[in-house]
Amino acid sequence: MEEKSIFEMILNKEIDSEIIYEDDEIFAIHDINPVAPIHVLIIPKKKIKTINDLTQDDAVLIGKLVLTAKNIAKSLRIDESGYRLLWNTNKDAMQTVFHIHLHLIGGTMLKEI
Ligand code: 5GP
């Protein structure tokens, strides 16, 4: 059987991490190594390795991940000040966990990209 991702281990409570949001398909945690005062990872329970592996069947799921990020941004009160959503894919983007996750980053003025 394929090795579990760190995020699957967190979901299965094999690794400790506070789950700040959970529904049938999605969960969210604070990043262990935050790059800003707010750095949340929004993660599908279904393991999809990279954005390259998405199919048409995942379209609704991806929409739900973005809507969840929007709701978490509001609940953390950074919706008006602003935030960044990003996906890293493969080595040039320095993806380190091969189970897709949406980064929600904010709580400070971010550097221009
Ligand atoms: P990537 O570089 O793949 O886009 O992002 C993976 C993220 O997962 C990194 O920002 C990293 O800090 C975070 N991360 C890795 N291991 C853990 C962990 O065990 N717990 C939490 N909360 N975050 C993790």
PDB file of C-alpha atoms and ligand atoms in Angstrom:
ATOM      1  CA  MET A   1       0.000   0.000   0.000  1.00  0.00           C
ATOM      2  CA  GLU A   2       1.113   3.535  -0.741  1.00  0.00           C
ATOM      3  CA  GLU A   3       2.702   5.540   2.053  1.00  0.00           C
ATOM      4  CA  LYS A   4       0.349   7.887   3.894  1.00  0.00           C
ATOM      5  CA  SER A   5       0.905  11.612   3.560  1.00  0.00           C
ATOM      6  CA  ILE A   6       1.594  13.714   6.647  1.00  0.00           C
ATOM      7  CA  PHE A   7      -1.865  15.186   6.221  1.00  0.00           C
ATOM      8  CA  GLU A   8      -3.515  11.743   6.230  1.00  0.00           C
ATOM      9  CA  MET A   9      -1.598  10.977   9.426  1.00  0.00           C
ATOM     10  CA  ILE A  10      -2.864  14.218  10.991  1.00  0.00           C
ATOM     11  CA  LEU A  11      -6.416  13.375   9.940  1.00  0.00           C
ATOM     12  CA  ASN A  12      -6.037   9.862  11.432  1.00  0.00           C
ATOM     13  CA  LYS A  13      -4.627  11.423  14.650  1.00  0.00           C
ATOM     14  CA  GLU A  14      -1.323   9.604  14.171  1.00  0.00           C
ATOM     15  CA  ILE A  15       0.386  13.005  14.248  1.00  0.00           C
ATOM     16  CA  ASP A  16      -0.761  15.745  16.582  1.00  0.00           C
ATOM     17  CA  SER A  17      -2.159  18.902  15.000  1.00  0.00           C
ATOM     18  CA  GLU A  18      -5.215  20.921  15.929  1.00  0.00           C
ATOM     19  CA  ILE A  19      -7.864  20.590  13.229  1.00  0.00           C
ATOM     20  CA  ILE A  20      -9.465  24.038  13.034  1.00  0.00           C
ATOM     21  CA  TYR A  21     -12.109  23.081  10.450  1.00  0.00           C
ATOM     22  CA  GLU A  22     -13.536  19.762   9.269  1.00  0.00           C
ATOM     23  CA  ASP A  23     -16.409  18.544   7.123  1.00  0.00           C
ATOM     24  CA  ASP A  24     -17.030  15.396   5.040  1.00  0.00           C
ATOM     25  CA  GLU A  25     -14.478  16.272   2.394  1.00  0.00           C
ATOM     26  CA  ILE A  26     -12.116  18.906   3.785  1.00  0.00           C
ATOM     27  CA  PHE A  27     -10.105  19.811   6.864  1.00  0.00           C
ATOM     28  CA  ALA A  28      -7.846  22.698   7.830  1.00  0.00           C
ATOM     29  CA  ILE A  29      -4.870  23.113  10.158  1.00  0.00           C
ATOM     30  CA  HIS A  30      -2.400  25.838  11.081  1.00  0.00           C
ATOM     31  CA  ASP A  31       0.885  25.418   9.212  1.00  0.00           C
ATOM     32  CA  ILE A  32       3.622  24.142  11.541  1.00  0.00           C
ATOM     33  CA  ASN A  33       6.112  26.563   9.979  1.00  0.00           C
ATOM     34  CA  PRO A  34       4.094  29.712   9.302  1.00  0.00           C
ATOM     35  CA  VAL A  35       5.395  32.316   6.860  1.00  0.00           C
ATOM     36  CA  ALA A  36       3.001  34.987   8.191  1.00  0.00           C
ATOM     37  CA  PRO A  37       0.917  35.553  11.360  1.00  0.00           C
ATOM     38  CA  ILE A  38      -1.890  33.569   9.723  1.00  0.00           C
ATOM     39  CA  HIS A  39      -0.929  30.518   7.683  1.00  0.00           C
ATOM     40  CA  VAL A  40      -3.623  27.886   7.356  1.00  0.00           C
ATOM     41  CA  LEU A  41      -3.624  24.802   5.128  1.00  0.00           C
ATOM     42  CA  ILE A  42      -6.965  23.758   3.627  1.00  0.00           C
ATOM     43  CA  ILE A  43      -6.747  20.112   2.623  1.00  0.00           C
ATOM     44  CA  PRO A  44      -9.052  17.651   0.842  1.00  0.00           C
ATOM     45  CA  LYS A  45      -9.485  14.363   2.721  1.00  0.00           C
ATOM     46  CA  LYS A  46      -9.066  12.633  -0.637  1.00  0.00           C
ATOM     47  CA  LYS A  47      -5.347  12.375  -1.356  1.00  0.00           C
ATOM     48  CA  ILE A  48      -4.524  13.972  -4.692  1.00  0.00           C
ATOM     49  CA  LYS A  49      -0.768  14.227  -5.087  1.00  0.00           C
ATOM     50  CA  THR A  50      -0.417  17.419  -7.095  1.00  0.00           C
ATOM     51  CA  ILE A  51      -2.548  19.907  -8.963  1.00  0.00           C
ATOM     52  CA  ASN A  52      -1.402  18.060 -12.125  1.00  0.00           C
ATOM     53  CA  ASP A  53      -3.426  15.047 -10.965  1.00  0.00           C
ATOM     54  CA  LEU A  54      -6.758  16.881 -10.816  1.00  0.00           C
ATOM     55  CA  THR A  55      -9.535  15.701 -13.105  1.00  0.00           C
ATOM     56  CA  GLN A  56     -12.882  17.148 -14.076  1.00  0.00           C
ATOM     57  CA  ASP A  57     -14.398  15.077 -11.240  1.00  0.00           C
ATOM     58  CA  ASP A  58     -12.479  17.219  -8.732  1.00  0.00           C
ATOM     59  CA  ALA A  59     -13.896  20.550  -9.955  1.00  0.00           C
ATOM     60  CA  VAL A  60     -16.516  20.833  -7.211  1.00  0.00           C
ATOM     61  CA  LEU A  61     -14.022  19.790  -4.533  1.00  0.00           C
ATOM     62  CA  ILE A  62     -11.570  22.487  -5.608  1.00  0.00           C
ATOM     63  CA  GLY A  63     -14.353  25.051  -5.503  1.00  0.00           C
ATOM     64  CA  LYS A  64     -15.217  23.927  -1.974  1.00  0.00           C
ATOM     65  CA  LEU A  65     -11.589  24.282  -0.879  1.00  0.00           C
ATOM     66  CA  VAL A  66     -11.543  27.892  -2.072  1.00  0.00           C
ATOM     67  CA  LEU A  67     -14.899  28.649  -0.427  1.00  0.00           C
ATOM     68  CA  THR A  68     -13.629  27.100   2.812  1.00  0.00           C
ATOM     69  CA  ALA A  69     -10.519  29.281   2.617  1.00  0.00           C
ATOM     70  CA  LYS A  70     -12.745  32.324   2.158  1.00  0.00           C
ATOM     71  CA  ASN A  71     -14.815  31.375   5.214  1.00  0.00           C
ATOM     72  CA  ILE A  72     -11.739  30.748   7.368  1.00  0.00           C
ATOM     73  CA  ALA A  73     -10.268  34.098   6.266  1.00  0.00           C
ATOM     74  CA  LYS A  74     -13.477  35.772   7.438  1.00  0.00           C
ATOM     75  CA  SER A  75     -13.535  33.892  10.736  1.00  0.00           C
ATOM     76  CA  LEU A  76      -9.918  34.923  11.371  1.00  0.00           C
ATOM     77  CA  ARG A  77     -10.843  38.519  10.437  1.00  0.00           C
ATOM     78  CA  ILE A  78      -8.420  38.950   7.577  1.00  0.00           C
ATOM     79  CA  ASP A  79     -11.047  39.056   4.843  1.00  0.00           C
ATOM     80  CA  GLU A  80     -10.985  42.856   4.605  1.00  0.00           C
ATOM     81  CA  SER A  81      -7.262  43.410   5.251  1.00  0.00           C
ATOM     82  CA  GLY A  82      -6.445  40.743   2.669  1.00  0.00           C
ATOM     83  CA  TYR A  83      -4.745  37.418   2.219  1.00  0.00           C
ATOM     84  CA  ARG A  84      -3.089  35.193  -0.346  1.00  0.00           C
ATOM     85  CA  LEU A  85      -4.225  31.736  -1.513  1.00  0.00           C
ATOM     86  CA  LEU A  86      -1.686  29.531  -3.221  1.00  0.00           C
ATOM     87  CA  TRP A  87      -0.925  26.009  -4.356  1.00  0.00           C
ATOM     88  CA  ASN A  88       2.646  24.807  -4.784  1.00  0.00           C
ATOM     89  CA  THR A  89       3.181  22.223  -7.513  1.00  0.00           C
ATOM     90  CA  ASN A  90       6.311  20.088  -7.829  1.00  0.00           C
ATOM     91  CA  LYS A  91       9.915  21.075  -7.356  1.00  0.00           C
ATOM     92  CA  ASP A  92      10.215  24.532  -8.883  1.00  0.00           C
ATOM     93  CA  ALA A  93       7.446  25.694  -6.539  1.00  0.00           C
ATOM     94  CA  MET A  94       9.051  23.724  -3.672  1.00  0.00           C
ATOM     95  CA  GLN A  95       6.066  21.478  -2.984  1.00  0.00           C
ATOM     96  CA  THR A  96       7.076  19.313  -0.029  1.00  0.00           C
ATOM     97  CA  VAL A  97       3.880  17.427   0.845  1.00  0.00           C
ATOM     98  CA  PHE A  98       2.439  15.451  -2.043  1.00  0.00           C
ATOM     99  CA  HIS A  99      -1.200  15.685  -0.992  1.00  0.00           C
ATOM    100  CA  ILE A 100      -2.649  18.893  -2.374  1.00  0.00           C
ATOM    101  CA  HIS A 101      -3.332  21.722   0.055  1.00  0.00           C
ATOM    102  CA  LEU A 102      -4.336  25.337  -0.324  1.00  0.00           C
ATOM    103  CA  HIS A 103      -2.219  27.811   1.637  1.00  0.00           C
ATOM    104  CA  LEU A 104      -4.137  30.715   3.214  1.00  0.00           C
ATOM    105  CA  ILE A 105      -1.602  33.356   4.200  1.00  0.00           C
ATOM    106  CA  GLY A 106      -2.228  36.737   5.785  1.00  0.00           C
ATOM    107  CA  GLY A 107      -2.328  38.853   8.899  1.00  0.00           C
ATOM    108  CA  THR A 108       0.425  41.163   7.651  1.00  0.00           C
ATOM    109  CA  MET A 109       1.394  43.100   4.553  1.00  0.00           C
ATOM    110  CA  LEU A 110       2.768  40.415   2.228  1.00  0.00           C
ATOM    111  CA  LYS A 111       5.692  40.866  -0.138  1.00  0.00           C
ATOM    112  CA  GLU A 112       4.849  41.502  -3.760  1.00  0.00           C
ATOM    113  CA  ILE A 113       5.062  38.432  -6.006  1.00  0.00           C
TER     114      ILE A 113
HETATM  115  P1  5GP B   1       4.149  22.714   0.451  1.00  0.00           P
HETATM  116  O1  5GP B   1       5.567  23.160   0.559  1.00  0.00           O
HETATM  117  O2  5GP B   1       4.043  21.256   0.063  1.00  0.00           O
HETATM  118  O3  5GP B   1       3.291  23.602  -0.426  1.00  0.00           O
HETATM  119  O4  5GP B   1       3.530  22.907   1.886  1.00  0.00           O
HETATM  120  C1  5GP B   1       3.579  21.936   2.893  1.00  0.00           C
HETATM  121  C2  5GP B   1       3.334  22.674   4.181  1.00  0.00           C
HETATM  122  O5  5GP B   1       3.034  21.729   5.185  1.00  0.00           O
HETATM  123  C3  5GP B   1       4.568  23.468   4.639  1.00  0.00           C
HETATM  124  O6  5GP B   1       4.228  24.852   4.714  1.00  0.00           O
HETATM  125  C4  5GP B   1       4.889  22.846   6.003  1.00  0.00           C
HETATM  126  O7  5GP B   1       5.314  23.796   6.945  1.00  0.00           O
HETATM  127  C5  5GP B   1       3.581  22.184   6.391  1.00  0.00           C
HETATM  128  N1  5GP B   1       3.747  21.020   7.234  1.00  0.00           N
HETATM  129  C6  5GP B   1       4.603  19.979   7.024  1.00  0.00           C
HETATM  130  N2  5GP B   1       4.490  19.065   8.011  1.00  0.00           N
HETATM  131  C7  5GP B   1       3.523  19.534   8.853  1.00  0.00           C
HETATM  132  C8  5GP B   1       2.970  19.017  10.068  1.00  0.00           C
HETATM  133  O8  5GP B   1       3.313  17.936  10.572  1.00  0.00           O
HETATM  134  N3  5GP B   1       1.997  19.772  10.670  1.00  0.00           N
HETATM  135  C9  5GP B   1       1.569  20.961  10.129  1.00  0.00           C
HETATM  136  N4  5GP B   1       0.610  21.615  10.805  1.00  0.00           N
HETATM  137  N5  5GP B   1       2.081  21.465   8.993  1.00  0.00           N
HETATM  138  C10 5GP B   1       3.050  20.766   8.353  1.00  0.00           C
END
